[in-house]
mmCIF file of C-alpha atoms in Angstrom:
data_model
loop_
_atom_site.group_PDB
_atom_site.id
_atom_site.type_symbol
_atom_site.label_atom_id
_atom_site.label_comp_id
_atom_site.label_asym_id
_atom_site.label_seq_id
_atom_site.Cartn_x
_atom_site.Cartn_y
_atom_site.Cartn_z
ATOM 1 C CA MET K 56 -123.705 66.116 20.693
ATOM 2 C CA THR K 57 -121.141 63.930 22.205
ATOM 3 C CA LEU K 58 -119.855 65.264 25.657
ATOM 4 C CA VAL K 59 -116.088 64.816 26.317
ATOM 5 C CA ALA K 60 -114.382 64.807 29.707
ATOM 6 C CA THR K 61 -111.209 66.418 30.312
ATOM 7 C CA TRP K 62 -108.375 65.468 32.596
ATOM 8 C CA ARG K 63 -107.016 68.238 34.938
ATOM 9 C CA LEU K 64 -104.959 66.304 37.377
ATOM 10 C CA PRO K 65 -101.133 65.201 37.140
ATOM 11 C CA ARG K 66 -100.399 62.292 35.095
ATOM 12 C CA VAL K 67 -99.191 60.326 37.983
ATOM 13 C CA LEU K 68 -101.488 59.583 40.861
ATOM 14 C CA VAL K 69 -99.891 58.140 44.042
ATOM 15 C CA VAL K 70 -101.941 55.641 46.062
ATOM 16 C CA ASP K 71 -102.469 57.261 49.473
ATOM 17 C CA ASP K 72 -100.806 55.090 52.168
ATOM 18 C CA GLY K 73 -101.722 57.243 55.125
ATOM 19 C CA GLU K 74 -98.321 58.927 55.152
ATOM 20 C CA PRO K 75 -97.750 62.644 55.032
ATOM 21 C CA HIS K 76 -97.559 63.721 51.385
ATOM 22 C CA ALA K 77 -93.751 63.983 50.242
ATOM 23 C CA PRO K 78 -93.370 65.542 46.830
ATOM 24 C CA ILE K 79 -91.286 63.389 44.481
ATOM 25 C CA ASP K 80 -88.699 65.474 42.756
ATOM 26 C CA GLY K 81 -89.239 66.121 39.215
ATOM 27 C CA LEU K 82 -92.667 64.232 39.221
ATOM 28 C CA PRO K 83 -95.894 66.211 39.414
ATOM 29 C CA THR K 84 -98.313 64.019 41.401
ATOM 30 C CA GLY K 85 -101.834 63.713 42.564
ATOM 31 C CA THR K 86 -103.332 61.475 45.373
ATOM 32 C CA PHE K 87 -105.439 58.435 44.679
ATOM 33 C CA LEU K 88 -107.774 57.442 47.699
ATOM 34 C CA ARG K 89 -109.304 54.019 47.936
ATOM 35 C CA ASP K 90 -109.977 51.149 50.662
ATOM 36 C CA LEU K 91 -110.846 53.692 53.300
ATOM 37 C CA ASP K 92 -114.015 54.096 55.592
ATOM 38 C CA LEU K 93 -116.049 57.011 55.212
ATOM 39 C CA ALA K 94 -114.402 58.870 58.417
ATOM 40 C CA GLY K 95 -110.759 58.004 56.961
ATOM 41 C CA LEU K 96 -112.005 59.392 53.626
ATOM 42 C CA ILE K 97 -112.923 62.621 55.404
ATOM 43 C CA GLY K 98 -109.727 62.817 57.364
ATOM 44 C CA ARG K 99 -107.510 62.012 54.461
ATOM 45 C CA ALA K 100 -109.264 64.543 52.199
ATOM 46 C CA SER K 101 -108.646 67.536 54.460
ATOM 47 C CA ALA K 102 -105.130 66.517 55.019
ATOM 48 C CA ILE K 103 -104.040 66.074 51.305
ATOM 49 C CA ASP K 104 -102.271 68.877 49.635
ATOM 50 C CA GLY K 105 -102.943 68.733 46.067
ATOM 51 C CA PRO K 106 -105.424 67.360 43.737
ATOM 52 C CA TRP K 107 -106.880 63.810 44.491
ATOM 53 C CA ALA K 108 -109.084 61.081 43.057
ATOM 54 C CA VAL K 109 -111.042 58.614 44.946
ATOM 55 C CA ASP K 110 -112.416 55.205 44.021
ATOM 56 C CA VAL K 111 -115.952 55.426 45.999
ATOM 57 C CA ASP K 112 -116.733 51.773 45.281
ATOM 58 C CA THR K 113 -113.963 51.031 47.842
ATOM 59 C CA ILE K 114 -115.092 53.360 50.639
ATOM 60 C CA ARG K 115 -116.724 51.453 53.328
ATOM 61 C CA GLY K 116 -119.790 53.015 54.601
ATOM 62 C CA LEU K 117 -120.314 55.046 51.311
ATOM 63 C CA ARG K 118 -123.299 53.992 49.032
ATOM 64 C CA GLY K 119 -122.386 54.260 45.320
ATOM 65 C CA ASP K 120 -125.168 56.975 44.365
ATOM 66 C CA GLU K 121 -125.389 60.598 43.398
ATOM 67 C CA ALA K 122 -125.335 61.637 47.081
ATOM 68 C CA ALA K 123 -121.869 60.073 47.414
ATOM 69 C CA ALA K 124 -120.696 61.857 44.131
ATOM 70 C CA ARG K 125 -122.069 65.101 45.624
ATOM 71 C CA LEU K 126 -120.179 64.515 48.984
ATOM 72 C CA VAL K 127 -116.805 63.698 47.518
ATOM 73 C CA VAL K 128 -116.900 66.358 44.729
ATOM 74 C CA GLU K 129 -118.669 69.358 46.480
ATOM 75 C CA ARG K 130 -117.895 68.967 50.079
ATOM 76 C CA LEU K 131 -114.416 66.971 50.126
ATOM 77 C CA GLY K 132 -113.041 68.412 46.879
ATOM 78 C CA ALA K 133 -112.345 65.313 44.748
ATOM 79 C CA SER K 134 -110.993 66.378 41.390
ATOM 80 C CA ALA K 135 -111.744 62.880 39.913
ATOM 81 C CA VAL K 136 -114.291 60.092 40.969
ATOM 82 C CA VAL K 137 -114.087 56.317 40.076
ATOM 83 C CA SER K 138 -116.864 53.971 40.289
ATOM 84 C CA ARG K 139 -118.100 51.158 38.332
ATOM 85 C CA ARG K 140 -121.704 52.645 38.584
ATOM 86 C CA VAL K 141 -122.526 54.750 35.650
ATOM 87 C CA THR K 142 -124.814 56.982 37.773
ATOM 88 C CA VAL K 143 -122.034 57.725 40.151
ATOM 89 C CA VAL K 144 -119.558 59.030 37.383
ATOM 90 C CA ARG K 145 -122.233 61.051 35.709
ATOM 91 C CA ALA K 146 -123.064 62.540 38.772
ATOM 92 C CA ALA K 147 -119.628 63.373 39.608
ATOM 93 C CA ALA K 148 -119.225 65.017 36.129
ATOM 94 C CA ALA K 149 -122.283 67.146 36.688
ATOM 95 C CA PHE K 150 -120.718 68.359 40.085
ATOM 96 C CA GLY K 151 -117.762 69.495 38.229
ATOM 97 C CA ALA K 152 -115.211 66.679 38.669
ATOM 98 C CA THR K 153 -113.898 64.024 36.180
ATOM 99 C CA GLY K 154 -116.001 60.926 36.289
ATOM 100 C CA LEU K 155 -114.076 57.757 35.526
ATOM 101 C CA LEU K 156 -116.050 54.739 34.851
ATOM 102 C CA GLY K 157 -114.096 51.553 36.556
ATOM 103 C CA VAL K 158 -113.548 49.064 33.663
ATOM 104 C CA HIS K 159 -111.857 45.614 34.483
ATOM 105 C CA ALA K 160 -109.836 43.876 31.514
ATOM 106 C CA PHE K 161 -108.857 40.452 32.385
ATOM 107 C CA ASP K 162 -109.349 39.202 28.850
ATOM 108 C CA SER K 163 -110.324 40.442 25.455
ATOM 109 C CA THR K 164 -113.711 38.907 25.366
ATOM 110 C CA GLY K 165 -114.909 40.439 28.682
ATOM 111 C CA LEU K 166 -113.587 43.866 27.793
ATOM 112 C CA ARG K 167 -115.586 43.754 24.633
ATOM 113 C CA ARG K 168 -118.689 42.618 26.332
ATOM 114 C CA THR K 169 -118.308 45.402 28.805
ATOM 115 C CA ALA K 170 -118.194 47.827 25.807
ATOM 116 C CA ASP K 171 -121.093 46.041 23.903
ATOM 117 C CA ALA K 172 -123.251 46.154 27.030
ATOM 118 C CA GLY K 173 -123.549 49.790 26.140
ATOM 119 C CA SER K 174 -122.165 51.027 29.650
ATOM 120 C CA MET K 175 -119.654 53.378 28.256
ATOM 121 C CA PRO K 176 -121.430 56.797 28.649
ATOM 122 C CA ASP K 177 -120.510 60.074 27.180
ATOM 123 C CA GLY K 178 -118.915 62.721 29.325
ATOM 124 C CA VAL K 179 -116.773 60.647 31.494
ATOM 125 C CA GLY K 180 -113.633 58.914 31.263
ATOM 126 C CA SER K 181 -112.327 55.402 32.300
ATOM 127 C CA LEU K 182 -110.133 53.789 34.851
ATOM 128 C CA LEU K 183 -108.835 50.290 33.582
ATOM 129 C CA SER K 184 -107.608 47.716 35.724
ATOM 130 C CA PRO K 185 -105.107 46.038 35.787
ATOM 131 C CA GLY K 186 -103.449 48.888 34.323
ATOM 132 C CA LEU K 187 -100.753 46.789 33.256
ATOM 133 C CA VAL K 188 -102.650 45.271 30.333
ATOM 134 C CA LEU K 189 -102.743 48.548 28.665
ATOM 135 C CA PRO K 190 -99.610 47.985 26.466
ATOM 136 C CA HIS K 191 -101.159 44.624 25.550
ATOM 137 C CA LEU K 192 -104.467 46.066 24.163
ATOM 138 C CA ARG K 193 -105.059 46.337 20.396
ATOM 139 C CA LEU K 194 -105.900 49.739 19.090
ATOM 140 C CA ASP K 195 -109.663 48.755 18.530
ATOM 141 C CA GLU K 196 -109.754 47.616 22.115
ATOM 142 C CA LEU K 197 -108.227 50.777 23.252
ATOM 143 C CA GLU K 198 -110.897 52.846 21.407
ATOM 144 C CA LEU K 199 -113.387 51.137 23.361
ATOM 145 C CA LEU K 200 -112.369 52.906 26.591
ATOM 146 C CA PRO K 201 -113.501 56.344 26.822
ATOM 147 C CA ARG K 202 -111.078 59.247 27.535
ATOM 148 C CA PRO K 203 -109.752 60.320 29.643
ATOM 149 C CA LEU K 204 -108.069 57.097 30.340
ATOM 150 C CA VAL K 205 -106.397 56.462 33.678
ATOM 151 C CA VAL K 206 -104.970 53.055 34.452
ATOM 152 C CA HIS K 207 -104.543 51.243 37.680
ATOM 153 C CA GLY K 208 -103.088 48.051 39.020
ATOM 154 C CA LEU K 209 -100.044 45.876 38.860
ATOM 155 C CA ILE K 210 -97.804 48.731 37.622
ATOM 156 C CA VAL K 211 -94.851 48.250 39.487
ATOM 157 C CA ARG K 212 -91.661 48.441 37.307
ATOM 158 C CA PRO K 213 -90.582 52.112 35.887
ATOM 159 C CA SER K 214 -90.508 50.642 32.340
ATOM 160 C CA ASP K 215 -94.082 49.380 32.699
ATOM 161 C CA ALA K 216 -95.320 52.804 34.299
ATOM 162 C CA LEU K 217 -93.733 54.580 31.149
ATOM 163 C CA ALA K 218 -95.227 52.054 28.593
ATOM 164 C CA CYS K 219 -98.641 52.854 30.025
ATOM 165 C CA LEU K 220 -97.849 56.771 30.112
ATOM 166 C CA GLU K 221 -97.391 56.503 26.478
ATOM 167 C CA LEU K 222 -100.968 55.340 25.785
ATOM 168 C CA ALA K 223 -102.908 56.714 28.977
ATOM 169 C CA ASP K 224 -103.956 60.227 30.278
ATOM 170 C CA ALA K 225 -102.577 59.242 33.702
ATOM 171 C CA ILE K 226 -101.603 56.256 35.655
ATOM 172 C CA VAL K 227 -102.206 55.390 39.344
ATOM 173 C CA VAL K 228 -99.190 53.841 41.160
ATOM 174 C CA ARG K 229 -97.953 53.220 44.585
ATOM 175 C CA ARG K 230 -95.374 55.725 46.253
ATOM 176 C CA ASP K 231 -92.578 53.068 45.597
ATOM 177 C CA ALA K 232 -93.284 52.947 42.027
ATOM 178 C CA ALA K 233 -93.620 56.599 41.773
ATOM 179 C CA ARG K 234 -90.185 57.153 43.443
ATOM 180 C CA TYR K 235 -88.497 54.947 40.863
ATOM 181 C CA LEU K 236 -90.414 56.510 38.041
ATOM 182 C CA GLY K 237 -89.252 59.837 39.166
ATOM 183 C CA THR K 238 -85.747 58.736 39.341
ATOM 184 C CA ALA K 239 -86.106 57.327 35.749
ATOM 185 C CA LEU K 240 -87.598 60.417 34.455
ATOM 186 C CA ARG K 241 -84.848 62.615 35.770
ATOM 187 C CA ASN K 242 -82.276 60.940 33.623
ATOM 188 C CA PRO K 243 -81.871 61.415 30.132
ATOM 189 C CA LEU K 244 -83.954 58.617 28.157
ATOM 190 C CA PRO K 245 -81.220 57.135 25.959
ATOM 191 C CA SER K 246 -78.965 56.069 28.962
ATOM 192 C CA LEU K 247 -82.103 55.134 31.050
ATOM 193 C CA ARG K 248 -83.428 52.056 29.103
ATOM 194 C CA LYS K 249 -81.057 49.623 30.780
ATOM 195 C CA PRO K 250 -81.360 50.847 34.391
ATOM 196 C CA LEU K 251 -85.199 51.062 34.083
ATOM 197 C CA THR K 252 -85.130 47.221 33.821
ATOM 198 C CA THR K 253 -82.802 46.699 36.570
ATOM 199 C CA ILE K 254 -84.160 49.071 39.334
ATOM 200 C CA PRO K 255 -85.079 46.929 42.356
ATOM 201 C CA ILE K 256 -88.642 46.709 43.221
ATOM 202 C CA GLU K 257 -89.525 47.127 46.895
ATOM 203 C CA GLU K 258 -91.968 44.645 48.318
ATOM 204 C CA MET Q 52 -101.016 14.258 41.815
ATOM 205 C CA THR Q 53 -104.728 13.885 43.166
ATOM 206 C CA ALA Q 54 -106.315 10.349 42.594
ATOM 207 C CA ARG Q 55 -109.424 10.926 40.700
ATOM 208 C CA SER Q 56 -111.895 8.538 39.241
ATOM 209 C CA ALA Q 57 -110.656 8.023 35.730
ATOM 210 C CA VAL Q 58 -113.820 8.179 33.743
ATOM 211 C CA ALA Q 59 -116.743 10.845 33.771
ATOM 212 C CA PRO Q 60 -120.228 9.907 33.534
ATOM 213 C CA GLY Q 61 -121.143 9.841 29.986
ATOM 214 C CA ALA Q 62 -117.489 10.165 29.021
ATOM 215 C CA PRO Q 63 -115.631 7.404 26.733
ATOM 216 C CA ALA Q 64 -113.754 5.013 28.910
ATOM 217 C CA THR Q 65 -110.362 6.455 27.301
ATOM 218 C CA ILE Q 66 -110.527 9.744 28.691
ATOM 219 C CA ASP Q 67 -108.363 10.332 31.632
ATOM 220 C CA ARG Q 68 -109.747 12.938 34.040
ATOM 221 C CA SER Q 69 -107.053 12.855 36.585
ATOM 222 C CA VAL Q 70 -104.785 15.799 37.109
ATOM 223 C CA GLY Q 71 -101.895 13.777 35.852
ATOM 224 C CA GLY Q 72 -103.884 13.299 32.444
ATOM 225 C CA PHE Q 73 -104.662 16.949 32.313
ATOM 226 C CA VAL Q 74 -101.051 17.899 32.767
ATOM 227 C CA ALA Q 75 -99.950 15.298 30.310
ATOM 228 C CA ARG Q 76 -102.372 16.697 27.608
ATOM 229 C CA LEU Q 77 -100.964 20.429 28.268
ATOM 230 C CA ARG Q 78 -97.411 18.936 27.923
ATOM 231 C CA GLU Q 79 -98.239 17.909 24.436
ATOM 232 C CA GLN Q 80 -100.053 20.937 23.392
ATOM 233 C CA PRO Q 81 -100.400 23.729 25.822
ATOM 234 C CA CYS Q 82 -102.855 25.878 24.092
ATOM 235 C CA CYS Q 83 -106.430 25.045 25.066
ATOM 236 C CA ALA Q 84 -109.224 26.376 23.159
ATOM 237 C CA ALA Q 85 -111.655 28.898 24.810
ATOM 238 C CA VAL Q 86 -115.170 28.812 23.287
ATOM 239 C CA VAL Q 87 -116.564 32.166 23.764
ATOM 240 C CA ALA Q 88 -119.188 32.222 21.062
ATOM 241 C CA ASP Q 89 -121.596 29.980 18.891
ATOM 242 C CA GLY Q 90 -119.599 28.733 15.952
ATOM 243 C CA PHE Q 91 -116.265 28.294 17.836
ATOM 244 C CA LEU Q 92 -116.910 24.934 18.802
ATOM 245 C CA ASP Q 93 -116.414 23.162 15.522
ATOM 246 C CA GLN Q 94 -113.171 25.127 15.038
ATOM 247 C CA ALA Q 95 -111.901 24.031 18.431
ATOM 248 C CA LEU Q 96 -113.120 20.263 17.707
ATOM 249 C CA ALA Q 97 -110.995 20.393 14.603
ATOM 250 C CA SER Q 98 -107.881 21.867 16.189
ATOM 251 C CA GLY Q 99 -105.146 20.486 17.972
ATOM 252 C CA ALA Q 100 -106.224 21.841 21.306
ATOM 253 C CA PRO Q 101 -106.246 19.080 23.820
ATOM 254 C CA ILE Q 102 -108.854 20.718 26.096
ATOM 255 C CA VAL Q 103 -111.838 22.663 25.265
ATOM 256 C CA PHE Q 104 -113.095 25.521 27.628
ATOM 257 C CA ILE Q 105 -116.667 26.406 27.177
ATOM 258 C CA LEU Q 106 -117.040 30.055 28.443
ATOM 259 C CA ARG Q 107 -120.476 30.919 26.981
ATOM 260 C CA GLY Q 108 -123.538 29.329 26.219
ATOM 261 C CA ASP Q 109 -126.573 27.439 27.575
ATOM 262 C CA GLY Q 110 -125.256 25.666 30.777
ATOM 263 C CA LEU Q 111 -128.618 23.808 30.834
ATOM 264 C CA ALA Q 112 -127.905 22.230 27.365
ATOM 265 C CA LEU Q 113 -124.235 21.074 27.512
ATOM 266 C CA ARG Q 114 -124.547 17.409 27.175
ATOM 267 C CA GLU Q 115 -124.440 17.406 23.563
ATOM 268 C CA PRO Q 116 -121.589 19.901 23.401
ATOM 269 C CA ILE Q 117 -119.623 17.898 25.756
ATOM 270 C CA GLU Q 118 -120.193 14.557 23.990
ATOM 271 C CA ARG Q 119 -118.854 16.266 20.827
ATOM 272 C CA ILE Q 120 -115.827 17.334 22.664
ATOM 273 C CA HIS Q 121 -115.116 13.729 24.089
ATOM 274 C CA ALA Q 122 -115.875 12.062 20.553
ATOM 275 C CA ALA Q 123 -113.139 14.337 19.390
ATOM 276 C CA GLY Q 124 -110.804 12.852 22.052
ATOM 277 C CA LYS Q 125 -110.530 16.185 24.059
ATOM 278 C CA LEU Q 126 -111.455 17.049 27.670
ATOM 279 C CA ALA Q 127 -114.428 19.486 28.314
ATOM 280 C CA ALA Q 128 -113.768 22.185 30.988
ATOM 281 C CA ILE Q 129 -116.834 24.291 31.607
ATOM 282 C CA HIS Q 130 -116.820 27.709 33.382
ATOM 283 C CA LEU Q 131 -119.906 27.583 35.887
ATOM 284 C CA ASP Q 132 -119.856 31.241 36.571
ATOM 285 C CA LEU Q 133 -120.135 32.285 32.895
ATOM 286 C CA VAL Q 134 -122.368 29.914 31.392
ATOM 287 C CA ASP Q 135 -126.057 30.803 31.088
ATOM 288 C CA GLY Q 136 -128.796 29.169 33.377
ATOM 289 C CA LEU Q 137 -126.797 27.520 36.231
ATOM 290 C CA ALA Q 138 -126.238 28.921 39.821
ATOM 291 C CA ALA Q 139 -122.682 29.095 40.914
ATOM 292 C CA ASP Q 140 -123.609 26.644 43.872
ATOM 293 C CA PRO Q 141 -123.163 22.872 44.495
ATOM 294 C CA HIS Q 142 -126.171 22.369 42.486
ATOM 295 C CA GLY Q 143 -124.891 23.888 39.490
ATOM 296 C CA VAL Q 144 -121.724 21.912 39.757
ATOM 297 C CA GLY Q 145 -123.625 18.734 40.133
ATOM 298 C CA TRP Q 146 -125.490 19.419 36.912
ATOM 299 C CA LEU Q 147 -122.426 20.186 34.764
ATOM 300 C CA ALA Q 148 -120.865 16.855 36.324
ATOM 301 C CA ARG Q 149 -124.004 14.907 35.266
ATOM 302 C CA SER Q 150 -123.847 16.615 31.924
ATOM 303 C CA GLY Q 151 -120.368 15.003 31.445
ATOM 304 C CA ALA Q 152 -117.960 17.868 32.322
ATOM 305 C CA ASP Q 153 -114.469 16.619 32.854
ATOM 306 C CA ALA Q 154 -113.546 19.970 34.743
ATOM 307 C CA ILE Q 155 -115.450 22.968 36.240
ATOM 308 C CA ILE Q 156 -114.023 26.396 36.519
ATOM 309 C CA SER Q 157 -114.903 29.024 38.982
ATOM 310 C CA SER Q 158 -113.770 32.229 40.534
ATOM 311 C CA GLN Q 159 -115.337 30.935 43.772
ATOM 312 C CA GLY Q 160 -112.976 29.128 45.796
ATOM 313 C CA ARG Q 161 -115.652 27.619 48.032
ATOM 314 C CA LEU Q 162 -116.936 25.473 45.396
ATOM 315 C CA MET Q 163 -113.819 23.592 44.722
ATOM 316 C CA PRO Q 164 -114.501 20.957 47.096
ATOM 317 C CA ALA Q 165 -117.867 20.321 45.698
ATOM 318 C CA ILE Q 166 -116.234 19.931 42.234
ATOM 319 C CA ARG Q 167 -113.755 17.518 43.458
ATOM 320 C CA ARG Q 168 -116.571 15.481 45.245
ATOM 321 C CA GLU Q 169 -118.407 15.223 41.904
ATOM 322 C CA GLY Q 170 -115.230 13.520 40.324
ATOM 323 C CA CYS Q 171 -114.460 16.585 38.174
ATOM 324 C CA LEU Q 172 -111.198 18.525 37.944
ATOM 325 C CA ALA Q 173 -111.425 21.773 39.953
ATOM 326 C CA ILE Q 174 -110.086 24.873 38.551
ATOM 327 C CA HIS Q 175 -110.192 28.118 40.173
ATOM 328 C CA ARG Q 176 -109.873 31.218 38.238
ATOM 329 C CA VAL Q 177 -108.095 34.127 39.906
ATOM 330 C CA LEU Q 178 -108.378 37.450 38.592
ATOM 331 C CA LEU Q 179 -105.384 39.818 39.152
ATOM 332 C CA SER Q 180 -106.378 43.435 39.164
ATOM 333 C CA ARG Q 181 -103.951 44.927 41.783
ATOM 334 C CA ARG Q 182 -100.762 44.365 43.851
ATOM 335 C CA SER Q 183 -102.666 44.704 47.106
ATOM 336 C CA HIS Q 184 -105.165 42.156 46.168
ATOM 337 C CA LEU Q 185 -102.381 39.642 45.087
ATOM 338 C CA ASP Q 186 -101.745 38.251 48.620
ATOM 339 C CA GLY Q 187 -105.347 37.787 49.555
ATOM 340 C CA ALA Q 188 -106.018 36.090 46.394
ATOM 341 C CA MET Q 189 -103.387 33.647 46.344
ATOM 342 C CA LYS Q 190 -103.963 32.873 50.017
ATOM 343 C CA ALA Q 191 -107.498 32.083 49.072
ATOM 344 C CA ALA Q 192 -106.567 30.131 46.182
ATOM 345 C CA ALA Q 193 -104.337 28.036 48.463
ATOM 346 C CA ARG Q 194 -107.299 27.417 50.940
ATOM 347 C CA ALA Q 195 -109.493 26.477 48.182
ATOM 348 C CA ALA Q 196 -107.007 23.784 47.156
ATOM 349 C CA PRO Q 197 -108.013 23.435 43.354
ATOM 350 C CA ASP Q 198 -106.556 20.960 41.128
ATOM 351 C CA VAL Q 199 -105.394 23.687 38.764
ATOM 352 C CA LEU Q 200 -105.285 27.443 38.911
ATOM 353 C CA GLU Q 201 -106.104 29.637 36.053
ATOM 354 C CA VAL Q 202 -104.532 33.190 36.241
ATOM 355 C CA LEU Q 203 -106.126 36.260 34.322
ATOM 356 C CA PRO Q 204 -104.695 38.359 32.561
ATOM 357 C CA GLY Q 205 -102.336 35.714 31.624
ATOM 358 C CA ILE Q 206 -100.224 38.033 29.459
ATOM 359 C CA LEU Q 207 -99.142 39.796 32.581
ATOM 360 C CA LEU Q 208 -97.548 36.749 34.098
ATOM 361 C CA PRO Q 209 -94.050 37.252 32.944
ATOM 362 C CA SER Q 210 -94.326 40.685 34.524
ATOM 363 C CA ILE Q 211 -95.878 39.827 37.888
ATOM 364 C CA THR Q 212 -94.348 36.504 38.440
ATOM 365 C CA GLN Q 213 -92.057 37.479 41.122
ATOM 366 C CA LEU Q 214 -95.066 38.876 42.917
ATOM 367 C CA LEU Q 215 -96.839 35.389 43.058
ATOM 368 C CA PRO Q 216 -96.148 32.738 45.533
ATOM 369 C CA ARG Q 217 -95.442 29.170 44.470
ATOM 370 C CA LEU Q 218 -98.516 27.109 45.137
ATOM 371 C CA GLY Q 219 -97.284 23.852 43.691
ATOM 372 C CA ILE Q 220 -100.468 23.742 41.646
ATOM 373 C CA PRO Q 221 -100.365 23.503 37.777
ATOM 374 C CA VAL Q 222 -101.102 27.219 36.383
ATOM 375 C CA LEU Q 223 -103.080 28.024 33.370
ATOM 376 C CA ALA Q 224 -102.948 31.603 31.992
ATOM 377 C CA GLY Q 225 -105.531 33.301 29.920
ATOM 378 C CA GLY Q 226 -106.387 36.634 28.681
ATOM 379 C CA PHE Q 227 -104.762 38.900 25.865
ATOM 380 C CA ILE Q 228 -102.342 36.022 24.756
ATOM 381 C CA ARG Q 229 -102.436 36.683 21.110
ATOM 382 C CA SER Q 230 -99.102 35.252 19.551
ATOM 383 C CA ALA Q 231 -96.781 32.402 19.772
ATOM 384 C CA GLU Q 232 -94.177 34.700 21.346
ATOM 385 C CA ASP Q 233 -96.801 35.536 23.999
ATOM 386 C CA VAL Q 234 -97.366 31.879 24.550
ATOM 387 C CA ARG Q 235 -93.597 31.313 25.083
ATOM 388 C CA ALA Q 236 -93.159 34.037 27.435
ATOM 389 C CA VAL Q 237 -96.165 33.154 29.569
ATOM 390 C CA MET Q 238 -95.013 29.490 29.660
ATOM 391 C CA ALA Q 239 -91.476 30.653 30.422
ATOM 392 C CA ALA Q 240 -92.915 32.510 33.380
ATOM 393 C CA GLY Q 241 -94.237 29.184 34.815
ATOM 394 C CA ALA Q 242 -97.610 28.675 33.233
ATOM 395 C CA MET Q 243 -98.438 24.897 32.565
ATOM 396 C CA GLY Q 244 -100.962 25.602 29.793
ATOM 397 C CA ILE Q 245 -102.595 28.496 28.017
ATOM 398 C CA THR Q 246 -106.406 29.347 27.328
ATOM 399 C CA THR Q 247 -107.009 31.341 24.455
ATOM 400 C CA SER Q 248 -109.964 32.314 22.145
ATOM 401 C CA GLN Q 249 -107.437 33.035 19.519
ATOM 402 C CA ALA Q 250 -108.208 30.030 17.057
ATOM 403 C CA ASP Q 251 -104.726 30.121 15.344
ATOM 404 C CA LEU Q 252 -102.978 29.463 18.500
ATOM 405 C CA TRP Q 253 -104.976 26.346 19.294
ATOM 406 C CA ALA Q 254 -102.657 24.136 17.130
ATOM 407 C CA GLU Q 255 -99.588 26.301 18.038
ATOM 408 C CA PRO Q 256 -96.622 23.952 18.729
ATOM 409 C CA THR Q 257 -94.022 25.559 21.273
#
């Protein structure tokens, strides 16, 4: 029997920047933790209000193994766990979180080789990076990626975020991009198409 | 432009390996053939692609394919990190140079000086995955001082060009470029050329 993972987080995850969580009007969000050391992860996990996901491969001091999955899910309360290691995401799923296998998509050949290597396990989803390639994938490439599918990386413009949301279960964006997306979604779509492409980008 | 020995060991005297020569070929035909599987080479040799990028295969047995590429009047660029059998180190670079490679590609910036010392064009492949890595990746690319930068996924270049610093190095774009329209958009965003495994683009005029 094929195991299917489910997505229980909001469809927009905001990269944690260490600031207090400020809700974005009209846009339910979760938090995405990355690039921390272990003590920092523990501190942020206890401070975050709401569901969160973590990329354990970027947590300094944490080995990517089953013990790490147990820590972030059972002790710290992660709802989703990202790793490029199959054992970690499988363990996270076994502990009750959504496991997301990290998949890089720099070209079609590399993406297909990853899938052909048989590293896409049942019962876990995938996190694709850079997420901005998602609208450029063909259907047969999209089908290589296990669901739930979350995308992450280089999604800056609201139009790009919306295009990704049409195909993915969730997106990961920085706070500035999430704010612009919130603004975009609060407006009726027909009048929104043009402003979407002209909202300034904060850098 | 970087001065470079004009002729590779084993290469016909007519093949110009300078950066200027590389760029001149791209100006005539910007779509380069990325050979990712056995059987693609014949198609690449018969195409209008000016440069053949070997991204798969036995790195220890490239002399004959490179000779065929030269015989077809094309340049041979070999991806050191992706071919089998070679370490991504200066010795691997030396092997490819002696096999006749005109250009060597690597994601490892530290190898760029070794590639240039061997008289080959140094192509630094930069993988773009997220915004917070862009700065570091581009600074590293600038430090590595390659002759040519290859950016993947190239299809994203039009969307992220405002995030990339101008390095004054010719840029190739590769990855998910599938149509003539994609080629035009990526070129308009600043790419000098395209690397693609999509054979119908290898002779695509722009």
